[in-house]
mmCIF file with all atom_site columns, C-alpha atoms and ligand atoms in Angstrom:
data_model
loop_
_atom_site.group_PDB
_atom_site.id
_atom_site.type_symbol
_atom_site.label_atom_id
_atom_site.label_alt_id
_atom_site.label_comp_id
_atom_site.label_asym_id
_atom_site.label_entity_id
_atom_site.label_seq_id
_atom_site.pdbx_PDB_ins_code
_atom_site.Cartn_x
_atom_site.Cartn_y
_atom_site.Cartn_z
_atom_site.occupancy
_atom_site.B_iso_or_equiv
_atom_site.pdbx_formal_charge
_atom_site.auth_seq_id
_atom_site.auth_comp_id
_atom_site.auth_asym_id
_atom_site.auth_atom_id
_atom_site.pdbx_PDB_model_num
ATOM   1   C CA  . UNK F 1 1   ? 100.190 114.328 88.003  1.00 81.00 ? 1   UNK F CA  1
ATOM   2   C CA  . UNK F 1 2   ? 99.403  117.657 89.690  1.00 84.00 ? 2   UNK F CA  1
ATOM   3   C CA  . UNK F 1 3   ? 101.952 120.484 89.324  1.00 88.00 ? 3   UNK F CA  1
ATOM   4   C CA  . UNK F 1 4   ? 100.872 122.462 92.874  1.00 94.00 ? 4   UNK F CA  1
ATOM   5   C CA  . UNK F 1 5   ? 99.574  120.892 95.997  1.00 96.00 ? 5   UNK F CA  1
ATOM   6   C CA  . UNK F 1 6   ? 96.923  123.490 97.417  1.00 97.00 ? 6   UNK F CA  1
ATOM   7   C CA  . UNK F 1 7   ? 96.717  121.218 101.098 1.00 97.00 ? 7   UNK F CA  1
ATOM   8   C CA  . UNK F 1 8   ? 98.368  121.685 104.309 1.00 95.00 ? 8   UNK F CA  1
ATOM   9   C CA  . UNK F 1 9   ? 100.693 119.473 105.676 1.00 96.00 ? 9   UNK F CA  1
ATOM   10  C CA  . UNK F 1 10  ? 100.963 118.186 101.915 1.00 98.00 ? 10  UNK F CA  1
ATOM   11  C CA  . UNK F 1 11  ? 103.669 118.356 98.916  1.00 98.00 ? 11  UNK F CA  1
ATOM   12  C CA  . UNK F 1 12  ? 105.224 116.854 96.027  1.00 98.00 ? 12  UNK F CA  1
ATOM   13  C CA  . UNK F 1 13  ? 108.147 114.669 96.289  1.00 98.00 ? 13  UNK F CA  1
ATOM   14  C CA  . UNK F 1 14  ? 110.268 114.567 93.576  1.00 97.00 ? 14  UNK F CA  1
ATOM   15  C CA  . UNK F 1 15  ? 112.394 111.208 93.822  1.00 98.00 ? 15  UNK F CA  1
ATOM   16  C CA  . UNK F 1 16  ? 115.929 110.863 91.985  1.00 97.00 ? 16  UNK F CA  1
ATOM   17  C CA  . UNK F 1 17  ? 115.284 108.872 88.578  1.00 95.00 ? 17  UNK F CA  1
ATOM   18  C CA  . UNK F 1 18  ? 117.865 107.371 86.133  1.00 95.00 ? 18  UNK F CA  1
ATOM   19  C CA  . UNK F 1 19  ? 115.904 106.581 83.073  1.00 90.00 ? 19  UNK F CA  1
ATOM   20  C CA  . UNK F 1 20  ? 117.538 103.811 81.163  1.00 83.00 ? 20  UNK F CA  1
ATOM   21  C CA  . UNK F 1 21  ? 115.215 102.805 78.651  1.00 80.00 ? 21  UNK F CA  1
ATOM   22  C CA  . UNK F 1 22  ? 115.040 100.257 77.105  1.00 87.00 ? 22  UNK F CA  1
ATOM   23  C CA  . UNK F 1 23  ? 117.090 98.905  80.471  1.00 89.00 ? 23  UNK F CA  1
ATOM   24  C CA  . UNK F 1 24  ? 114.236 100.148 83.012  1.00 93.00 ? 24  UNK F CA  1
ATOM   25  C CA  . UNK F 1 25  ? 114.366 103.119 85.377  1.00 93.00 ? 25  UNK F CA  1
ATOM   26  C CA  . UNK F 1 26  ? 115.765 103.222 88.270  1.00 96.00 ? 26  UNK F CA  1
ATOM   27  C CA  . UNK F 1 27  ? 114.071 105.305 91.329  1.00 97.00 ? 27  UNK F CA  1
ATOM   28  C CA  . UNK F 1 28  ? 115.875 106.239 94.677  1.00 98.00 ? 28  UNK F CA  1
ATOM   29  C CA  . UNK F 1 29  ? 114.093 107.682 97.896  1.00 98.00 ? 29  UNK F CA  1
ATOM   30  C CA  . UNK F 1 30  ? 116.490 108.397 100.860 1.00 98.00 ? 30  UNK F CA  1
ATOM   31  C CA  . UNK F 1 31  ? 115.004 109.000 104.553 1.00 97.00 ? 31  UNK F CA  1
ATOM   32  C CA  . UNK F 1 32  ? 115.957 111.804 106.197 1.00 97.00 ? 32  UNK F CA  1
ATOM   33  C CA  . UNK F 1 33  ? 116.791 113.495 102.616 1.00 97.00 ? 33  UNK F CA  1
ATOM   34  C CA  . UNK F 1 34  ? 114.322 113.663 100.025 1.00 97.00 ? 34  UNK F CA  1
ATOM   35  C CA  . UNK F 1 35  ? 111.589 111.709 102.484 1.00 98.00 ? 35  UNK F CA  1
ATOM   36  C CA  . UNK F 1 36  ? 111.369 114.390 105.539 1.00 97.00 ? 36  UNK F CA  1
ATOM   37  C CA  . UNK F 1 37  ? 111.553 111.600 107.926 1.00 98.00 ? 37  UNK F CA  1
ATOM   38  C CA  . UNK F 1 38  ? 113.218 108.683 109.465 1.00 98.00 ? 38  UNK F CA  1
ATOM   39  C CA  . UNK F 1 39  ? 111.196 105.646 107.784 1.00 98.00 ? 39  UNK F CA  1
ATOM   40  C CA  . UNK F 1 40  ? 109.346 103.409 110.064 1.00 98.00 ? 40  UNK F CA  1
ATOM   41  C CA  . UNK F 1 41  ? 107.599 101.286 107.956 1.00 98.00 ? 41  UNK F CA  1
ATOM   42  C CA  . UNK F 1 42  ? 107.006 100.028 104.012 1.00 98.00 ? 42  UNK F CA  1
ATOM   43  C CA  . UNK F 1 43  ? 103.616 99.157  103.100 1.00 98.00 ? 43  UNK F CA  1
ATOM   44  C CA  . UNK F 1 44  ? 102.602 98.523  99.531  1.00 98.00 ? 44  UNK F CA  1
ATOM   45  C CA  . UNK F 1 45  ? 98.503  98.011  98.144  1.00 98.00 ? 45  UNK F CA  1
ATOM   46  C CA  . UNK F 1 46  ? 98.370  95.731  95.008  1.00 97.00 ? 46  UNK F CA  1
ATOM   47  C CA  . UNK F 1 47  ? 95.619  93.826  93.315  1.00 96.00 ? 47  UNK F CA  1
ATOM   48  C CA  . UNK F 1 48  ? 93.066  96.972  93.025  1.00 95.00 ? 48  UNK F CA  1
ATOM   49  C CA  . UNK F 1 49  ? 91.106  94.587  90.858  1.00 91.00 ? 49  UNK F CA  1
ATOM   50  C CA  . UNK F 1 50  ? 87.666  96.076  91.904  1.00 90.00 ? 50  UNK F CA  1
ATOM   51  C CA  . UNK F 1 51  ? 87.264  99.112  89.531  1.00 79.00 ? 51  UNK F CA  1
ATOM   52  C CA  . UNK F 1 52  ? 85.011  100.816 92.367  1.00 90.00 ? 52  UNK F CA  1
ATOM   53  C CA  . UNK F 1 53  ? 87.325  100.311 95.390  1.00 95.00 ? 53  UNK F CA  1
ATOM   54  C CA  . UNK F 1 54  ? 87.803  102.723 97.990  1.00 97.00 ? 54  UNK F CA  1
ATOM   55  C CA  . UNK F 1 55  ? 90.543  102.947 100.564 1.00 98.00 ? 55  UNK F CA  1
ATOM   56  C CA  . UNK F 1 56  ? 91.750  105.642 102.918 1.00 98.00 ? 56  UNK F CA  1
ATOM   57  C CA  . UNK F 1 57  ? 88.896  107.395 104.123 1.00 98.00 ? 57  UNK F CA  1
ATOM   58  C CA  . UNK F 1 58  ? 90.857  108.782 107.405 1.00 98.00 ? 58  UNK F CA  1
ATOM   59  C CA  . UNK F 1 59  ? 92.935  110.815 108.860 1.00 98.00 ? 59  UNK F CA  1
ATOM   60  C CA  . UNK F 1 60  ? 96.194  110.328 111.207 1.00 98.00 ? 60  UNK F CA  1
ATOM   61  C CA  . UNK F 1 61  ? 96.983  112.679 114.503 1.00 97.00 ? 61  UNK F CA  1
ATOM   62  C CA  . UNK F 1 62  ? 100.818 112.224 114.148 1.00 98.00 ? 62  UNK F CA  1
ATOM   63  C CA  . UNK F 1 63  ? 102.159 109.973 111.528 1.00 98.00 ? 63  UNK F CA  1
ATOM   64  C CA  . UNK F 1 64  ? 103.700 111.088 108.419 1.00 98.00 ? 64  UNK F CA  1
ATOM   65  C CA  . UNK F 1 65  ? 103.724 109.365 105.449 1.00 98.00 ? 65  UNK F CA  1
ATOM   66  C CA  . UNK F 1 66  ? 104.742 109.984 101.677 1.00 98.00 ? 66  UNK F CA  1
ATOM   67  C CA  . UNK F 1 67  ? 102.695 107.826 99.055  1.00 98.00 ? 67  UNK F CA  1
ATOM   68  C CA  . UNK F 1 68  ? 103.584 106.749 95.299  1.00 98.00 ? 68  UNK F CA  1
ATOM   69  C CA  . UNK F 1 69  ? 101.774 105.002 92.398  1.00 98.00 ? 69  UNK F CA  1
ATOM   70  C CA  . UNK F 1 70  ? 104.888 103.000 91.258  1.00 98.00 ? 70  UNK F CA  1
ATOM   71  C CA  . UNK F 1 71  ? 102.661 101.459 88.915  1.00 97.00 ? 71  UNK F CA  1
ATOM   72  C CA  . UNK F 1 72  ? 98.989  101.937 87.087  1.00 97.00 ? 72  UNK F CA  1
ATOM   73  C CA  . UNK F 1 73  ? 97.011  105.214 88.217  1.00 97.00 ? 73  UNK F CA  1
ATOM   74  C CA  . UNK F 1 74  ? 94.464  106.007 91.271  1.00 97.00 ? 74  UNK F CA  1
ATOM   75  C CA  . UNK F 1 75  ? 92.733  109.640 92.381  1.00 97.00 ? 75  UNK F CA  1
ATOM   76  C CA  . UNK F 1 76  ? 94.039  110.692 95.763  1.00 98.00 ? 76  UNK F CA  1
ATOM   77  C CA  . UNK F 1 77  ? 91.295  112.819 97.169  1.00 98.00 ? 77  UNK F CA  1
ATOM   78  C CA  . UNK F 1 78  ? 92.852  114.983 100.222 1.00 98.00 ? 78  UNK F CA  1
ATOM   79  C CA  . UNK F 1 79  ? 90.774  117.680 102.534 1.00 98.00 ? 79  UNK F CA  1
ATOM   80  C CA  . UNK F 1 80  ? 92.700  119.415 105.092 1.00 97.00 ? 80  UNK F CA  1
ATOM   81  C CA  . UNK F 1 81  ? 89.317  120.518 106.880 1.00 97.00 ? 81  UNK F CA  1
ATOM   82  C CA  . UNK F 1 82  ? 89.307  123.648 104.588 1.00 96.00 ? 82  UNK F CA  1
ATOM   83  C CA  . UNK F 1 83  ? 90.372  122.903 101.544 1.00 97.00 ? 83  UNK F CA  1
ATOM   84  C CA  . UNK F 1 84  ? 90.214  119.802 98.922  1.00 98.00 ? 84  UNK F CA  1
ATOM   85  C CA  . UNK F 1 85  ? 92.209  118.669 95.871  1.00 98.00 ? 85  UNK F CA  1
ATOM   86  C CA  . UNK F 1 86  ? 91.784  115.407 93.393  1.00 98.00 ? 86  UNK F CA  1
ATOM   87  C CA  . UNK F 1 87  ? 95.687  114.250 92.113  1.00 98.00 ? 87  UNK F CA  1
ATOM   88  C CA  . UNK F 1 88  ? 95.537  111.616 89.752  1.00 98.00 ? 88  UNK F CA  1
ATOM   89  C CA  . UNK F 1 89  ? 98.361  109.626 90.763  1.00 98.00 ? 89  UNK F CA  1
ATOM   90  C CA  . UNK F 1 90  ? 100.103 107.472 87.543  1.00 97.00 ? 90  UNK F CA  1
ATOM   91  C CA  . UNK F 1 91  ? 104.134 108.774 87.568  1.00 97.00 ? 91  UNK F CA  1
ATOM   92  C CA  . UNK F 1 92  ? 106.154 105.981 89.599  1.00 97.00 ? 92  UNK F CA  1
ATOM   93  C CA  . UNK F 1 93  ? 108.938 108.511 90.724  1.00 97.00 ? 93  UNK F CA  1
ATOM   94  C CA  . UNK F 1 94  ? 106.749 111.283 91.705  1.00 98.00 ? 94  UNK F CA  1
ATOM   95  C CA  . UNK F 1 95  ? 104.997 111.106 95.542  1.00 98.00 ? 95  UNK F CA  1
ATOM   96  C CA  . UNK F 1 96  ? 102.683 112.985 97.498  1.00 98.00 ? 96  UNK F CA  1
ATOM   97  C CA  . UNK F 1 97  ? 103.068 114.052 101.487 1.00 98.00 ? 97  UNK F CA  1
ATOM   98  C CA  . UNK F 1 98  ? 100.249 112.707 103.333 1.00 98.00 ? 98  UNK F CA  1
ATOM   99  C CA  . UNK F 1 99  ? 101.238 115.033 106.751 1.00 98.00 ? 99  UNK F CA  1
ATOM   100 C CA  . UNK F 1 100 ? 99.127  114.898 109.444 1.00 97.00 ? 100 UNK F CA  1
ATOM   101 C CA  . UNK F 1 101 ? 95.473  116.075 109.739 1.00 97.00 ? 101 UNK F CA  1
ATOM   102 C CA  . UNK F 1 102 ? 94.753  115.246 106.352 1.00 98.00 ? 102 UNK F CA  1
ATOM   103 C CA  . UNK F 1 103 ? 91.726  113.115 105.445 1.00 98.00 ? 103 UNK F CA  1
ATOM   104 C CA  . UNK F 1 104 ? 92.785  110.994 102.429 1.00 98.00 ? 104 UNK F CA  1
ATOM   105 C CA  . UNK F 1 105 ? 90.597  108.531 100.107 1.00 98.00 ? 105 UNK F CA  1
ATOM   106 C CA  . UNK F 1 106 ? 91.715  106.769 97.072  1.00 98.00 ? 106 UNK F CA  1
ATOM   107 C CA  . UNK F 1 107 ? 89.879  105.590 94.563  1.00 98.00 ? 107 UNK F CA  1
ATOM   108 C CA  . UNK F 1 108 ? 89.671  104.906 90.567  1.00 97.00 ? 108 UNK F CA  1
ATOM   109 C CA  . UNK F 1 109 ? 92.432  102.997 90.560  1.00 97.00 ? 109 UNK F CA  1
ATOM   110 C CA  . UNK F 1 110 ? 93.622  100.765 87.357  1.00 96.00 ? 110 UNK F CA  1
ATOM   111 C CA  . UNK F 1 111 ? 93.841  97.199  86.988  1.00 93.00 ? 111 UNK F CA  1
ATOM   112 C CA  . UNK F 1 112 ? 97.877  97.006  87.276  1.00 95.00 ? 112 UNK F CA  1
ATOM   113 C CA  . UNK F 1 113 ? 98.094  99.486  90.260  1.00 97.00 ? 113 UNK F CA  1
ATOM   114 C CA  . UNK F 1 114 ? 100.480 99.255  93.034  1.00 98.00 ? 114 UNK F CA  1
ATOM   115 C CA  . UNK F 1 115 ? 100.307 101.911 95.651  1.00 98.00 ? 115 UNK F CA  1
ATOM   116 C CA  . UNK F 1 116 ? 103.783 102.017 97.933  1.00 98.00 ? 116 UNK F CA  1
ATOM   117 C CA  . UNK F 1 117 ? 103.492 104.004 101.489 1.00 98.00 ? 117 UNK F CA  1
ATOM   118 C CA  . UNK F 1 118 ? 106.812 105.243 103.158 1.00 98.00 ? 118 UNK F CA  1
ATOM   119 C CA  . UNK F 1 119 ? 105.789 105.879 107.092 1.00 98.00 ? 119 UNK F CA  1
ATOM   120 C CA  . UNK F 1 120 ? 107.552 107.308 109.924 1.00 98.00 ? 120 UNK F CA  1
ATOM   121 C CA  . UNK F 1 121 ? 106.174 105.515 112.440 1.00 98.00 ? 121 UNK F CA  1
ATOM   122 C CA  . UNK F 1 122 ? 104.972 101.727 113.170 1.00 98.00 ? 122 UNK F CA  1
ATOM   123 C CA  . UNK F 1 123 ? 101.277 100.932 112.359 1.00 98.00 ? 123 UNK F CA  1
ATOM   124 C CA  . UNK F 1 124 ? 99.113  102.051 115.759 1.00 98.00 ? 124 UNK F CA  1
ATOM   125 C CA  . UNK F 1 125 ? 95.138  102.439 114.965 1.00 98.00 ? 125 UNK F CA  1
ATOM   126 C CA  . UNK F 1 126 ? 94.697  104.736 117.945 1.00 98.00 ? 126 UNK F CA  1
ATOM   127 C CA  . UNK F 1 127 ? 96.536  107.214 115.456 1.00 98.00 ? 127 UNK F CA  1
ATOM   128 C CA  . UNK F 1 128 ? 93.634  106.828 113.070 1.00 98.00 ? 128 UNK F CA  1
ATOM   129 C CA  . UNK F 1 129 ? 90.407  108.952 112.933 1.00 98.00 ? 129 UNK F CA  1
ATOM   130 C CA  . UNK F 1 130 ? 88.229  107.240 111.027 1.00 98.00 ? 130 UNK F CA  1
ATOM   131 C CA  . UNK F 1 131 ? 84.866  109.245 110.903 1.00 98.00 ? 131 UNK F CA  1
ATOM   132 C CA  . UNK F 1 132 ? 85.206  112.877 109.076 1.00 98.00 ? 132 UNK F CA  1
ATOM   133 C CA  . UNK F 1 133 ? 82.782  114.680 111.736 1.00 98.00 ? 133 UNK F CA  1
ATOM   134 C CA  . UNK F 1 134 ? 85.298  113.727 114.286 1.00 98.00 ? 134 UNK F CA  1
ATOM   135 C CA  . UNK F 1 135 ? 88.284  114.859 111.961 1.00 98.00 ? 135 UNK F CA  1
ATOM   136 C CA  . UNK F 1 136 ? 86.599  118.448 111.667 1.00 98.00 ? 136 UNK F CA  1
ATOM   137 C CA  . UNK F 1 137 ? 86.293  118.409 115.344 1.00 97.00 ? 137 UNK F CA  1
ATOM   138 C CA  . UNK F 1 138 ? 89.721  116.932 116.437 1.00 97.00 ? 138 UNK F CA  1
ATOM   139 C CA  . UNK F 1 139 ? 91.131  120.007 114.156 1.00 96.00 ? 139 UNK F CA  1
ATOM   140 C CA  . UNK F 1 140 ? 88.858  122.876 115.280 1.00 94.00 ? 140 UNK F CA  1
ATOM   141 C CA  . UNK F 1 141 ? 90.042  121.970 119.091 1.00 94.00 ? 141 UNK F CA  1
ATOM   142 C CA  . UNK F 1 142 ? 93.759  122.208 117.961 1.00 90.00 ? 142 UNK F CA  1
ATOM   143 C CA  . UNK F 1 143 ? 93.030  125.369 115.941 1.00 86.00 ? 143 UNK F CA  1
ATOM   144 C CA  . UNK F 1 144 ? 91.344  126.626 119.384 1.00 89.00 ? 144 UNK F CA  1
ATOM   145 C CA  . UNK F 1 145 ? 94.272  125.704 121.441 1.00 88.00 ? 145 UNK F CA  1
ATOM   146 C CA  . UNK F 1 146 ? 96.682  127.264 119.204 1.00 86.00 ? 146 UNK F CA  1
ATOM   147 C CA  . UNK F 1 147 ? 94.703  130.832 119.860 1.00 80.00 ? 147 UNK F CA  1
HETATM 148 C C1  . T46 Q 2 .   ? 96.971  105.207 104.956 1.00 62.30 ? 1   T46 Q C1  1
HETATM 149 C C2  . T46 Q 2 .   ? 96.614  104.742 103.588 1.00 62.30 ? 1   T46 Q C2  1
HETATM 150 C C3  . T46 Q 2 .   ? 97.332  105.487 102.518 1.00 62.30 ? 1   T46 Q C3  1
HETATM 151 C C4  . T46 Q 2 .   ? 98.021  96.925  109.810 1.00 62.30 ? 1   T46 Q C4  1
HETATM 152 O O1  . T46 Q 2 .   ? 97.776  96.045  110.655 1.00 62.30 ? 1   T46 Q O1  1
HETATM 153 N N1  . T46 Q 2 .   ? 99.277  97.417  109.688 1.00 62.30 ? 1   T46 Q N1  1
HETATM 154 C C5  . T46 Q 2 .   ? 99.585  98.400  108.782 1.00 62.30 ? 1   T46 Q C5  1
HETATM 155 O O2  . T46 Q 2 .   ? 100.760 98.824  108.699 1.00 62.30 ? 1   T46 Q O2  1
HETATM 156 C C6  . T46 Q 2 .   ? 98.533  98.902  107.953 1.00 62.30 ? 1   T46 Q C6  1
HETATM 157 C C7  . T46 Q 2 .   ? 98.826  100.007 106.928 1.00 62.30 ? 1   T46 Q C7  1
HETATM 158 C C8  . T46 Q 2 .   ? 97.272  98.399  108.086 1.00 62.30 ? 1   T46 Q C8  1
HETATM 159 N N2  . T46 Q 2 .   ? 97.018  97.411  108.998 1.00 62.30 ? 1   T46 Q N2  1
HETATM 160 C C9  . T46 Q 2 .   ? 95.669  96.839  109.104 1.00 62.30 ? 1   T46 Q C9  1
HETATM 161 C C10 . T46 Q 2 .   ? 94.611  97.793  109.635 1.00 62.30 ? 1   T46 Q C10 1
HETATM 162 C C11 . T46 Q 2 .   ? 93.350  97.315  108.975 1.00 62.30 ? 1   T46 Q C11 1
HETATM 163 O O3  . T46 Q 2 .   ? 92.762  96.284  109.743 1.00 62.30 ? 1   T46 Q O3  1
HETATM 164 O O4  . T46 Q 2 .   ? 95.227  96.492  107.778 1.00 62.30 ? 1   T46 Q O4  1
HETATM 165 C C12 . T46 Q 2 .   ? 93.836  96.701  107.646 1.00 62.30 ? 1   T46 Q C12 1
HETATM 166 C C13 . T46 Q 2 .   ? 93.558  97.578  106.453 1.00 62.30 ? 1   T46 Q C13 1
HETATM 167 O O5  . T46 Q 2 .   ? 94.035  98.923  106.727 1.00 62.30 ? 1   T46 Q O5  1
HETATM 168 P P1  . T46 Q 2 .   ? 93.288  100.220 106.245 1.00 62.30 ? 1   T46 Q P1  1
HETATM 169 O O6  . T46 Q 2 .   ? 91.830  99.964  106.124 1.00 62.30 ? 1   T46 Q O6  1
HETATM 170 O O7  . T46 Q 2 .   ? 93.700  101.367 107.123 1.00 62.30 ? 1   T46 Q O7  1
HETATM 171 O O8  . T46 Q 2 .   ? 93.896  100.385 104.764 1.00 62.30 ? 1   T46 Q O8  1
HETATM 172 P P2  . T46 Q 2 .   ? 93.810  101.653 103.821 1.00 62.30 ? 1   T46 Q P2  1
HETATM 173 O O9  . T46 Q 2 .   ? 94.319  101.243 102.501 1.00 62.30 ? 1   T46 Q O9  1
HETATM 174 O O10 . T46 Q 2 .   ? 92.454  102.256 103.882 1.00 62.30 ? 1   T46 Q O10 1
HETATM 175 O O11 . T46 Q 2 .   ? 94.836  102.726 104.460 1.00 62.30 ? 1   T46 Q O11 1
HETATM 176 C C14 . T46 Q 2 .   ? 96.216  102.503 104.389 1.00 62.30 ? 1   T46 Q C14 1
HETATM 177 C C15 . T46 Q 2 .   ? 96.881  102.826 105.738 1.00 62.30 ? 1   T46 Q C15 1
HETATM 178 O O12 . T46 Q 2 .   ? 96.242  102.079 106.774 1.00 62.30 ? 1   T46 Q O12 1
HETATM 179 C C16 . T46 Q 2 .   ? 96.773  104.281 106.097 1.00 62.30 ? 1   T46 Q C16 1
HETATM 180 O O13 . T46 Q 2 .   ? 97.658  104.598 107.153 1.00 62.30 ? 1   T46 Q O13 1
HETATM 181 O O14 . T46 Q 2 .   ? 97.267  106.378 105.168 1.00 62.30 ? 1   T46 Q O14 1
HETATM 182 O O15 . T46 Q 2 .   ? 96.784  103.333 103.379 1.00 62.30 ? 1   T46 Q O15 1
#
C-alpha cells in the first residue's frame, strides 16, 4: 500500500482495526467521521476471476466515494488530468478517496479479491464520464470558470 497520495481530490483512509488474531480482525468505518461523507450506497466487486480484467475507466462530476481491497490485491490507477499514481491495493483496513474529477481504472487484481465501495450518493450514470478526452475537457472548462 502507498504511503502518500500525490492526486487531487484523493487520500488515504485509515479505518479503526482491532487485530485479534488468531480470532480475526475486526474493521470499523463510520460516515460522517473517518468516511468524509454521509454514505449513500454499499457496493462490493467479487469474483475478479479474469486475471486481465479491467474496471473503472471513468470519472464522476460529483460523487464521492472511498474504496477498499478487504480482500486479495488490485492496482488502482488514478489521473487527476495532471498527474497519475499506481497504488497496489492488498491491506483490508486501509482505503483510498476516489473525490471527484478523478479518472480511476483497476486492474491486476488476484483470484480471491473483493473490492468494497462506500458512496455518498445513489448510483446516477449521468454522473459518469466515461471517455478520457471528455474528462480533460469537462476539467479544463471548470479550471476556466474558476479564473
Ligand atoms: C466506480 C468504480 C470504483 C448500477 O446500476 N448501480 C450501481 O450502484 C453501480 C456501481 C453500477 N451499476 C451498473 C452500471 C453498469 O451498467 O452496473 C454496471 C457496471 O458498472 P460499471 O461498469 O460502472 O462498474 P465499474 O466496476 O467499472 O465501476 C464501479 C462504479 O460504477 C463506479 O462508480 O467508481 O466501481
Amino acid at each position: 500500500m502507498v504511503k502518500r497520495v500525490k492526486i487531487k481530490n484523493s487520500g488515504i483512509i485509515k479505518l479503526q482495526r482491532y487485530n485479534d488474531y488468531p480470532d480475526g480482525n475486526l474493521i470499523i468505518a463510520e460516515a460522517n467521521r473517518i468516511i468524509p461523507f454521509k454514505i449513500k450506497r454499499v457496493y462490493y466487486i467479487n469474483k475478479l476471476d479474469n486475471p486481465r480484467a479491467t474496471r473503472g475507466k471513468h470519472a464522476h462530476k460529483n460523487l464521492e466515494q472511498v474504496i477498499f481491497c478487504i480482500n486479495g490485491s488490485f492496482a488502482l490507477h488514478l489521473d487527476d488530468g495532471e498527474t497519475k499514481q499506481k497504488i497496489i491495493m492488498n491491506n483490508s483496513s486501509v482505503g483510498i478517496k476516489l473525490g471527484r474529477l478523478l479518472w480511476h481504472t483497476m486492474t491486476d487484481f488476484s483470484k480471491n479479491c473483493v473490492i468494497l465501495v462506500l458512496a455518498s450518493d445513489y448510483y446516477k450514470e449521468n454522473d459518469y464520464i466515461r471517455n478520457y478526452d471528455e474528462f480533460l475537457k469537462y476539467i479544463n472548462r471548470i479550471k476556466k470558470k474558476q479564473k
